[in-house]
Amino acid sequence: MQSFRTEIENQVVEKDIIELADKIAKFNNLEIDEEKFRSLRLARGVYGQRQEGVQMIRIKLPYGKVMSNQLRRISEVSDEYSRGRLHITTRQDIQIHYVDLQRTPELWAELEKDEVTLREACGNVVRNVTASETAGIDVNEPFDVSPYADALYKFFLRNPICQEMGRKFKVSFSSTDEDTGLSYLHDLGFIAKKENGVRGFKVMVAGGLGSQPRHAETLYEFLAADKIIPVMEGVLRVFDRYGERKSRAKARMKFLLKDIGLEAFKELVEQEQKAIELKTVAIDADSYVASTPVSVEAPKVEVKNQEAFDLWKSTNIIPQKQAGYVAIGIKVLLGDFYTDKARLLADLVDTYAAGEIRLTLRQNIVIPFVKEDLVPLFYQELEKLGFVEAGYNKAIDITACPGTDTCNLGIASSTGIAAELEKVIAAEYPQYLKNEDLVIKISGCMNACGQHNMANIGFQGMTVRTPDKLVAPALQVLLGGGNLGNGNALFADKVVKVPSKRGPEALRRIFNDFEANANGKSFVEYYKVTGERYFYDLLNDLQDVTNLTQEDFIDWGEADKYVKEIGIGECAGVVIDLIATLFLESDEKIDNAKEAFENKVYSGAIYYAYQSIVNSAKASLLAADKKTNTHAGIISQFDEEFISSEKIDLGSSFAELIYQINKFAPTEEFAKKYINDANTFLQKVRAFRKAETAIA
């Protein structure tokens, strides 16, 4: 790989990009273990995809806000390094595919010219902070959550406390009690509240989807806004120390809370407060720069199809709290659009709106700050882009992950069946173009990136096996999930599993029954009355695999016979550590601690030192053929294996040494001492390892 340098003015960002380039070079020269390299590139948004030799790049776009210049920059990068397609995710990111690993540093450098980052878009870190797409314009919001989402994102980006956690950590903000940010399925979810004129949030903790969905619990009914960052820091410290690391399937926050309980978790968070430098972090919402709409006269526009225009207005126009303005919802099929349209969209919002778009959790686009008298013009211009399909955020607007198109974990096509189901709804159930009650979501596997298990009607990619042991693509049908608001929700029941080609028939039966018998109830209410067994009986015959045709063995959107191919997921896999590599990493962390100390970031310096100490202990335990898991487990194991046996003398227990981190405030004096302790500890365990290997 050629030597790479950037022209980025921000030295922190430049260091990140050059580090990625250097690590790629070392990986190419077989100087870095593959699993360790994977961990590094994932935290830089570089993710393996189903096709060999190419990468998916996840572009991190906090709370879904994208300015027009950023959209143009992303389009240029996609054209140069990818294939010109942009995919909106359910976490308000944009993904591009088929990127050469060797070119990722220069790709990142290009994005940073317009302050677009890849940092911590993937990996065992705090992922993209999401928010209601109507934040700042919602007619019912007590205040705009955007400044708070922005401050939290910036505070934890590159923060040492959350760079090497056991698994990923997801955060959301909801503007109102409607909870459109879906707080109940996040590690931390914040719902905007006001008490006695004070801004704050209801805080939900330890929710999640995946194969074992768990409803978040209420951590605080009300937490003042200046406490959200210190509380999140405490939560992250506890998750980092006590969270599972050995079993990837159990390494999410929801399992930690399930194991120890909410009250014990709260106590651990409270114990960390002494070590947290900032007890309150006032967020200056007034200094947040919101987009400003242009002032322009509305040109005369003649709408050619008034009926289509009226239908579109009834489903795609969003009221806005700013007088004289509305927002426009663009239904983006499967979240995919192309750079030619993206550039024209950027020009349109620059000229006639506020130079901003929002990416939504349902893989759509919102244009805020459209003057009411400019709506006909926007319809005319968006029609040229193919962006005026009616049904934004309605039943026909189906969410789906990429599935077997590009994802290593995809079992069956999610995009293919989603497109087919939308056709069925449009052709046979046009009344659902306006139905906001019914939400349909599809995932290609159990990991639920398409959020299927929180939908009213969900489908999960699976397989079925015939009596002759032939394998066909299938869909598990889930029913009854739904967002009830204010942090409350229901997860869907698994009802039946049908061959994929019978998915449309399953949907027809559900719709027909609902139409005939619901009597005005919402789908969630109707499902509560009828129940899982009722729908099992309704759909059961579709599960029969003794009568499959050749067509049933070809997945939606494919021409060839189905072959089950599941790769290794990279959502945040636990890496395989080598002892020598761990000791070298301990050196690096001490260097990071010293750099932070010199920059007077004492809390960061202390945490880097902590990471070095626990890393060195882990290396020693692995050398002794001991299996390790949580940080807390490593600490107790080290005492048992090396201190109680007097193999290593620290002058105290290992727990006393390392747990200074939550006993002392992060002062300059303590930071200096703790860094020295980390260095001394590393030298002692290294010397012990050297002596042991010499004897062997």
Tab-separated table of N, CA and C in Angstrom, residues 493-616:
chain	number	residue	atom	x	y	z
A	493	ASP	N	-45.079	-11.582	18.798
A	493	ASP	CA	-45.028	-13.030	19.015
A	493	ASP	C	-44.628	-13.730	17.720
A	494	LYS	N	-43.839	-14.801	17.864
A	494	LYS	CA	-43.530	-15.651	16.717
A	494	LYS	C	-44.718	-16.578	16.495
A	495	VAL	N	-45.334	-16.488	15.318
A	495	VAL	CA	-46.589	-17.201	15.088
A	495	VAL	C	-46.399	-18.438	14.211
A	496	VAL	N	-45.889	-18.251	13.004
A	496	VAL	CA	-45.664	-19.382	12.092
A	496	VAL	C	-44.401	-19.135	11.284
A	497	LYS	N	-43.929	-20.183	10.610
A	497	LYS	CA	-42.815	-20.058	9.666
A	497	LYS	C	-43.278	-20.613	8.326
A	498	VAL	N	-43.210	-19.787	7.293
A	498	VAL	CA	-43.731	-20.177	5.977
A	498	VAL	C	-42.644	-20.037	4.923
A	499	PRO	N	-42.687	-20.842	3.858
A	499	PRO	CA	-41.764	-20.608	2.740
A	499	PRO	C	-41.891	-19.173	2.236
A	500	SER	N	-40.782	-18.560	1.852
A	500	SER	CA	-40.779	-17.137	1.499
A	500	SER	C	-41.795	-16.789	0.422
A	501	LYS	N	-41.961	-17.674	-0.542
A	501	LYS	CA	-42.887	-17.359	-1.632
A	501	LYS	C	-44.351	-17.317	-1.169
A	502	ARG	N	-44.609	-17.767	0.046
A	502	ARG	CA	-45.961	-17.680	0.594
A	502	ARG	C	-46.140	-16.457	1.489
A	503	GLY	N	-45.109	-15.624	1.586
A	503	GLY	CA	-45.198	-14.405	2.381
A	503	GLY	C	-46.346	-13.500	1.973
A	504	PRO	N	-46.529	-13.226	0.668
A	504	PRO	CA	-47.655	-12.379	0.261
A	504	PRO	C	-49.014	-12.955	0.654
A	505	GLU	N	-49.186	-14.267	0.542
A	505	GLU	CA	-50.457	-14.882	0.924
A	505	GLU	C	-50.688	-14.746	2.429
A	506	ALA	N	-49.618	-14.895	3.217
A	506	ALA	CA	-49.747	-14.706	4.662
A	506	ALA	C	-50.213	-13.289	4.970
A	507	LEU	N	-49.637	-12.299	4.286
A	507	LEU	CA	-50.030	-10.908	4.512
A	507	LEU	C	-51.488	-10.692	4.108
A	508	ARG	N	-51.895	-11.271	2.987
A	508	ARG	CA	-53.288	-11.126	2.540
A	508	ARG	C	-54.248	-11.653	3.603
A	509	ARG	N	-53.966	-12.809	4.149
A	509	ARG	CA	-54.868	-13.392	5.146
A	509	ARG	C	-54.950	-12.519	6.394
A	510	ILE	N	-53.807	-11.990	6.814
A	510	ILE	CA	-53.792	-11.117	8.001
A	510	ILE	C	-54.607	-9.859	7.732
A	511	PHE	N	-54.383	-9.234	6.581
A	511	PHE	CA	-55.113	-8.019	6.222
A	511	PHE	C	-56.613	-8.294	6.087
A	512	ASN	N	-56.961	-9.373	5.397
A	512	ASN	CA	-58.379	-9.674	5.171
A	512	ASN	C	-59.101	-9.913	6.493
A	513	ASP	N	-58.444	-10.624	7.397
A	513	ASP	CA	-59.049	-10.877	8.699
A	513	ASP	C	-59.196	-9.583	9.490
A	514	PHE	N	-58.178	-8.775	9.463
A	514	PHE	CA	-58.193	-7.499	10.182
A	514	PHE	C	-59.303	-6.598	9.637
A	515	GLU	N	-59.419	-6.531	8.315
A	515	GLU	CA	-60.445	-5.702	7.682
A	515	GLU	C	-61.854	-6.174	8.079
A	516	ALA	N	-62.028	-7.499	8.121
A	516	ALA	CA	-63.364	-8.050	8.355
A	516	ALA	C	-63.790	-8.007	9.818
A	517	ASN	N	-62.835	-8.092	10.743
A	517	ASN	CA	-63.210	-8.349	12.133
A	517	ASN	C	-62.729	-7.340	13.175
A	518	ALA	N	-61.854	-6.400	12.805
A	518	ALA	CA	-61.257	-5.513	13.820
A	518	ALA	C	-62.246	-4.504	14.385
A	519	ASN	N	-63.254	-4.141	13.590
A	519	ASN	CA	-64.288	-3.202	14.062
A	519	ASN	C	-63.705	-1.910	14.634
A	520	GLY	N	-62.760	-1.344	13.911
A	520	GLY	CA	-62.209	-0.052	14.308
A	520	GLY	C	-61.055	-0.109	15.280
A	521	LYS	N	-60.734	-1.281	15.774
A	521	LYS	CA	-59.588	-1.396	16.685
A	521	LYS	C	-58.292	-1.206	15.911
A	522	SER	N	-57.249	-0.740	16.624
A	522	SER	CA	-55.917	-0.735	16.028
A	522	SER	C	-55.442	-2.171	15.915
A	523	PHE	N	-54.397	-2.399	15.141
A	523	PHE	CA	-53.924	-3.778	14.983
A	523	PHE	C	-53.425	-4.340	16.315
A	524	VAL	N	-52.734	-3.514	17.095
A	524	VAL	CA	-52.239	-3.970	18.397
A	524	VAL	C	-53.406	-4.363	19.296
A	525	GLU	N	-54.446	-3.553	19.307
A	525	GLU	CA	-55.625	-3.855	20.131
A	525	GLU	C	-56.316	-5.123	19.636
A	526	TYR	N	-56.429	-5.260	18.323
A	526	TYR	CA	-57.086	-6.431	17.751
A	526	TYR	C	-56.305	-7.702	18.069
A	527	TYR	N	-54.984	-7.614	17.982
A	527	TYR	CA	-54.167	-8.797	18.265
A	527	TYR	C	-54.287	-9.187	19.746
A	528	LYS	N	-54.381	-8.211	20.623
A	528	LYS	CA	-54.551	-8.505	22.056
A	528	LYS	C	-55.821	-9.316	22.292
A	529	VAL	N	-56.881	-8.969	21.563
A	529	VAL	CA	-58.166	-9.642	21.728
A	529	VAL	C	-58.128	-11.050	21.140
A	530	THR	N	-57.504	-11.191	19.968
A	530	THR	CA	-57.529	-12.481	19.263
A	530	THR	C	-56.424	-13.416	19.745
A	531	GLY	N	-55.186	-12.930	19.764
A	531	GLY	CA	-54.080	-13.711	20.301
A	531	GLY	C	-53.341	-14.560	19.288
A	532	GLU	N	-52.222	-15.101	19.757
A	532	GLU	CA	-51.310	-15.863	18.909
A	532	GLU	C	-51.976	-17.104	18.317
A	533	ARG	N	-52.737	-17.837	19.124
A	533	ARG	CA	-53.332	-19.079	18.642
A	533	ARG	C	-54.305	-18.840	17.500
A	534	TYR	N	-55.042	-17.747	17.570
A	534	TYR	CA	-56.004	-17.407	16.527
A	534	TYR	C	-55.294	-17.262	15.185
A	535	PHE	N	-54.196	-16.525	15.182
A	535	PHE	CA	-53.478	-16.296	13.922
A	535	PHE	C	-52.678	-17.525	13.502
A	536	TYR	N	-52.268	-18.326	14.474
A	536	TYR	CA	-51.615	-19.599	14.134
A	536	TYR	C	-52.580	-20.471	13.321
A	537	ASP	N	-53.813	-20.572	13.789
A	537	ASP	CA	-54.810	-21.368	13.063
A	537	ASP	C	-55.100	-20.770	11.690
A	538	LEU	N	-55.098	-19.448	11.618
A	538	LEU	CA	-55.376	-18.768	10.352
A	538	LEU	C	-54.289	-19.041	9.306
A	539	LEU	N	-53.047	-19.189	9.748
A	539	LEU	CA	-51.905	-19.281	8.826
A	539	LEU	C	-51.254	-20.658	8.786
A	540	ASN	N	-51.692	-21.555	9.628
A	540	ASN	CA	-50.980	-22.819	9.837
A	540	ASN	C	-50.757	-23.618	8.559
A	541	ASP	N	-51.752	-23.692	7.682
A	541	ASP	CA	-51.596	-24.521	6.484
A	541	ASP	C	-50.494	-24.016	5.558
A	542	LEU	N	-50.123	-22.742	5.702
A	542	LEU	CA	-49.046	-22.189	4.867
A	542	LEU	C	-47.675	-22.738	5.274
A	543	GLN	N	-47.593	-23.388	6.432
A	543	GLN	CA	-46.323	-23.957	6.901
A	543	GLN	C	-45.987	-25.295	6.236
A	544	ASP	N	-46.957	-25.903	5.565
A	544	ASP	CA	-46.770	-27.232	4.976
A	544	ASP	C	-45.662	-27.200	3.921
A	545	VAL	N	-44.615	-28.023	4.116
A	545	VAL	CA	-43.494	-28.044	3.163
A	545	VAL	C	-43.470	-29.324	2.337
A	546	THR	N	-44.542	-30.091	2.389
A	546	THR	CA	-44.575	-31.338	1.612
A	546	THR	C	-44.996	-31.102	0.167
A	547	ASN	N	-45.477	-29.895	-0.118
A	547	ASN	CA	-46.005	-29.620	-1.457
A	547	ASN	C	-45.310	-28.444	-2.139
A	548	LEU	N	-44.041	-28.257	-1.854
A	548	LEU	CA	-43.324	-27.132	-2.458
A	548	LEU	C	-43.097	-27.358	-3.942
A	549	THR	N	-43.120	-26.253	-4.693
A	549	THR	CA	-42.821	-26.293	-6.123
A	549	THR	C	-41.396	-25.789	-6.347
A	550	GLN	N	-40.917	-25.911	-7.565
A	550	GLN	CA	-39.577	-25.413	-7.887
A	550	GLN	C	-39.447	-23.919	-7.579
A	551	GLU	N	-40.533	-23.193	-7.763
A	551	GLU	CA	-40.534	-21.751	-7.515
A	551	GLU	C	-40.231	-21.428	-6.051
A	552	ASP	N	-40.642	-22.322	-5.156
A	552	ASP	CA	-40.429	-22.087	-3.726
A	552	ASP	C	-38.961	-22.153	-3.324
A	553	PHE	N	-38.130	-22.707	-4.179
A	553	PHE	CA	-36.701	-22.826	-3.865
A	553	PHE	C	-35.885	-21.656	-4.439
A	554	ILE	N	-36.571	-20.671	-5.004
A	554	ILE	CA	-35.913	-19.466	-5.519
A	554	ILE	C	-36.398	-18.279	-4.694
A	555	ASP	N	-35.486	-17.574	-4.059
A	555	ASP	CA	-35.875	-16.480	-3.165
A	555	ASP	C	-36.342	-15.270	-3.964
A	556	TRP	N	-37.069	-14.391	-3.288
A	556	TRP	CA	-37.542	-13.157	-3.925
A	556	TRP	C	-36.357	-12.328	-4.423
A	557	GLY	N	-36.477	-11.830	-5.643
A	557	GLY	CA	-35.427	-10.996	-6.210
A	557	GLY	C	-34.253	-11.762	-6.769
A	558	GLU	N	-34.308	-13.089	-6.741
A	558	GLU	CA	-33.221	-13.924	-7.232
A	558	GLU	C	-33.687	-14.752	-8.421
A	559	ALA	N	-32.723	-15.177	-9.239
A	559	ALA	CA	-33.048	-16.008	-10.393
A	559	ALA	C	-32.602	-17.452	-10.201
A	560	ASP	N	-31.649	-17.667	-9.290
A	560	ASP	CA	-31.086	-18.997	-9.099
A	560	ASP	C	-31.676	-19.680	-7.875
A	561	LYS	N	-31.524	-20.980	-7.828
A	561	LYS	CA	-31.995	-21.774	-6.703
A	561	LYS	C	-31.299	-21.332	-5.420
A	562	TYR	N	-32.057	-21.312	-4.340
A	562	TYR	CA	-31.557	-20.836	-3.050
A	562	TYR	C	-30.448	-21.729	-2.502
A	563	VAL	N	-29.387	-21.093	-2.015
A	563	VAL	CA	-28.316	-21.777	-1.297
A	563	VAL	C	-28.087	-21.025	0.004
A	564	LYS	N	-28.193	-21.729	1.116
A	564	LYS	CA	-27.995	-21.080	2.415
A	564	LYS	C	-26.524	-20.804	2.631
A	565	GLU	N	-26.169	-19.524	2.776
A	565	GLU	CA	-24.780	-19.128	2.997
A	565	GLU	C	-24.744	-18.094	4.107
A	566	ILE	N	-24.205	-18.475	5.239
A	566	ILE	CA	-24.099	-17.537	6.364
A	566	ILE	C	-22.632	-17.364	6.702
A	567	GLY	N	-22.147	-16.125	6.657
A	567	GLY	CA	-20.759	-15.844	7.002
A	567	GLY	C	-20.630	-15.505	8.476
A	568	ILE	N	-19.525	-14.915	8.825
A	568	ILE	CA	-19.270	-14.498	10.206
A	568	ILE	C	-19.717	-13.056	10.362
A	569	GLY	N	-20.583	-12.819	11.325
A	569	GLY	CA	-21.052	-11.461	11.553
A	569	GLY	C	-19.963	-10.579	12.126
A	570	GLU	N	-20.038	-9.283	11.792
A	570	GLU	CA	-19.018	-8.357	12.268
A	570	GLU	C	-19.622	-7.227	13.078
A	571	CYS	N	-20.861	-7.404	13.552
A	571	CYS	CA	-21.512	-6.310	14.271
A	571	CYS	C	-20.691	-5.850	15.462
A	572	ALA	N	-19.874	-6.705	16.028
A	572	ALA	CA	-18.935	-6.335	17.092
A	572	ALA	C	-18.375	-7.597	17.696
A	573	GLY	N	-17.840	-8.456	16.902
A	573	GLY	CA	-17.381	-9.750	17.383
A	573	GLY	C	-16.275	-9.634	18.408
A	574	VAL	N	-16.271	-10.562	19.371
A	574	VAL	CA	-15.200	-10.619	20.358
A	574	VAL	C	-13.938	-11.117	19.675
A	575	VAL	N	-12.852	-10.420	19.857
A	575	VAL	CA	-11.633	-10.736	19.130
A	575	VAL	C	-10.821	-11.802	19.846
A	576	ILE	N	-9.964	-12.471	19.088
A	576	ILE	CA	-9.050	-13.468	19.639
A	576	ILE	C	-7.753	-12.753	19.991
A	577	ASP	N	-7.381	-12.753	21.264
A	577	ASP	CA	-6.232	-11.982	21.721
A	577	ASP	C	-4.983	-12.847	21.847
A	578	LEU	N	-3.882	-12.333	21.411
A	578	LEU	CA	-2.581	-12.958	21.585
A	578	LEU	C	-1.863	-12.238	22.720
A	579	ILE	N	-1.130	-12.983	23.533
A	579	ILE	CA	-0.502	-12.434	24.735
A	579	ILE	C	0.467	-11.296	24.402
A	580	ALA	N	1.329	-11.541	23.434
A	580	ALA	CA	2.306	-10.509	23.066
A	580	ALA	C	1.613	-9.252	22.565
A	581	THR	N	0.551	-9.447	21.785
A	581	THR	CA	-0.196	-8.302	21.264
A	581	THR	C	-0.826	-7.518	22.398
A	582	LEU	N	-1.345	-8.224	23.394
A	582	LEU	CA	-1.964	-7.548	24.522
A	582	LEU	C	-0.957	-6.694	25.290
A	583	PHE	N	0.239	-7.226	25.500
A	583	PHE	CA	1.261	-6.429	26.186
A	583	PHE	C	1.633	-5.182	25.383
A	584	LEU	N	1.725	-5.328	24.067
A	584	LEU	CA	2.018	-4.168	23.218
A	584	LEU	C	0.885	-3.145	23.303
A	585	GLU	N	-0.345	-3.644	23.353
A	585	GLU	CA	-1.478	-2.731	23.487
A	585	GLU	C	-1.442	-2.010	24.836
A	586	SER	N	-0.981	-2.687	25.861
A	586	SER	CA	-0.854	-2.034	27.170
A	586	SER	C	0.141	-0.879	27.097
A	587	ASP	N	1.228	-1.094	26.353
A	587	ASP	CA	2.183	0.000	26.123
A	587	ASP	C	1.505	1.177	25.431
A	588	GLU	N	0.729	0.869	24.397
A	588	GLU	CA	0.041	1.918	23.632
A	588	GLU	C	-0.927	2.698	24.521
A	589	LYS	N	-1.621	1.989	25.392
A	589	LYS	CA	-2.590	2.656	26.261
A	589	LYS	C	-1.891	3.572	27.278
A	590	ILE	N	-0.736	3.154	27.748
A	590	ILE	CA	0.033	4.030	28.644
A	590	ILE	C	0.500	5.269	27.893
A	591	ASP	N	0.921	5.095	26.650
A	591	ASP	CA	1.292	6.249	25.820
A	591	ASP	C	0.093	7.182	25.638
A	592	ASN	N	-1.087	6.596	25.395
A	592	ASN	CA	-2.304	7.405	25.263
A	592	ASN	C	-2.612	8.147	26.558
A	593	ALA	N	-2.386	7.455	27.677
A	593	ALA	CA	-2.626	8.080	28.984
A	593	ALA	C	-1.694	9.273	29.194
A	594	LYS	N	-0.435	9.103	28.825
A	594	LYS	CA	0.531	10.196	28.980
A	594	LYS	C	0.171	11.386	28.092
A	595	GLU	N	-0.288	11.083	26.870
A	595	GLU	CA	-0.681	12.163	25.953
A	595	GLU	C	-1.882	12.927	26.510
A	596	ALA	N	-2.873	12.181	27.025
A	596	ALA	CA	-4.044	12.831	27.616
A	596	ALA	C	-3.648	13.653	28.840
A	597	PHE	N	-2.715	13.130	29.618
A	597	PHE	CA	-2.238	13.850	30.807
A	597	PHE	C	-1.581	15.163	30.407
A	598	GLU	N	-0.755	15.126	29.384
A	598	GLU	CA	-0.084	16.347	28.908
A	598	GLU	C	-1.094	17.376	28.412
A	599	ASN	N	-2.228	16.876	27.875
A	599	ASN	CA	-3.276	17.780	27.395
A	599	ASN	C	-4.252	18.167	28.502
A	600	LYS	N	-3.906	17.753	29.755
A	600	LYS	CA	-4.698	18.065	30.944
A	600	LYS	C	-6.098	17.431	30.924
A	601	VAL	N	-6.252	16.347	30.158
A	601	VAL	CA	-7.513	15.587	30.163
A	601	VAL	C	-7.322	14.440	31.153
A	602	TYR	N	-7.437	14.740	32.429
A	602	TYR	CA	-7.041	13.793	33.470
A	602	TYR	C	-7.977	12.586	33.549
A	603	SER	N	-9.272	12.802	33.343
A	603	SER	CA	-10.199	11.666	33.393
A	603	SER	C	-9.884	10.674	32.273
A	604	GLY	N	-9.565	11.191	31.079
A	604	GLY	CA	-9.194	10.320	29.966
A	604	GLY	C	-7.889	9.594	30.233
A	605	ALA	N	-6.924	10.300	30.803
A	605	ALA	CA	-5.632	9.692	31.130
A	605	ALA	C	-5.810	8.539	32.112
A	606	ILE	N	-6.666	8.742	33.105
A	606	ILE	CA	-6.916	7.707	34.109
A	606	ILE	C	-7.560	6.489	33.467
A	607	TYR	N	-8.498	6.725	32.555
A	607	TYR	CA	-9.181	5.580	31.954
A	607	TYR	C	-8.262	4.794	31.025
A	608	TYR	N	-7.394	5.475	30.303
A	608	TYR	CA	-6.411	4.764	29.481
A	608	TYR	C	-5.499	3.911	30.376
A	609	ALA	N	-5.120	4.460	31.522
A	609	ALA	CA	-4.274	3.703	32.449
A	609	ALA	C	-5.024	2.477	32.968
A	610	TYR	N	-6.297	2.659	33.286
A	610	TYR	CA	-7.130	1.529	33.715
A	610	TYR	C	-7.158	0.439	32.640
A	611	GLN	N	-7.361	0.851	31.381
A	611	GLN	CA	-7.402	-0.116	30.281
A	611	GLN	C	-6.078	-0.866	30.164
A	612	SER	N	-4.986	-0.155	30.365
A	612	SER	CA	-3.671	-0.805	30.302
A	612	SER	C	-3.542	-1.854	31.410
A	613	ILE	N	-3.963	-1.505	32.620
A	613	ILE	CA	-3.837	-2.436	33.746
A	613	ILE	C	-4.669	-3.693	33.514
A	614	VAL	N	-5.936	-3.517	33.124
A	614	VAL	CA	-6.793	-4.691	32.939
A	614	VAL	C	-6.327	-5.509	31.737
A	615	ASN	N	-5.788	-4.843	30.736
A	615	ASN	CA	-5.257	-5.523	29.555
A	615	ASN	C	-4.052	-6.394	29.925
A	616	SER	N	-3.165	-5.843	30.752
A	616	SER	CA	-1.975	-6.581	31.190
A	616	SER	C	-2.368	-7.785	32.046
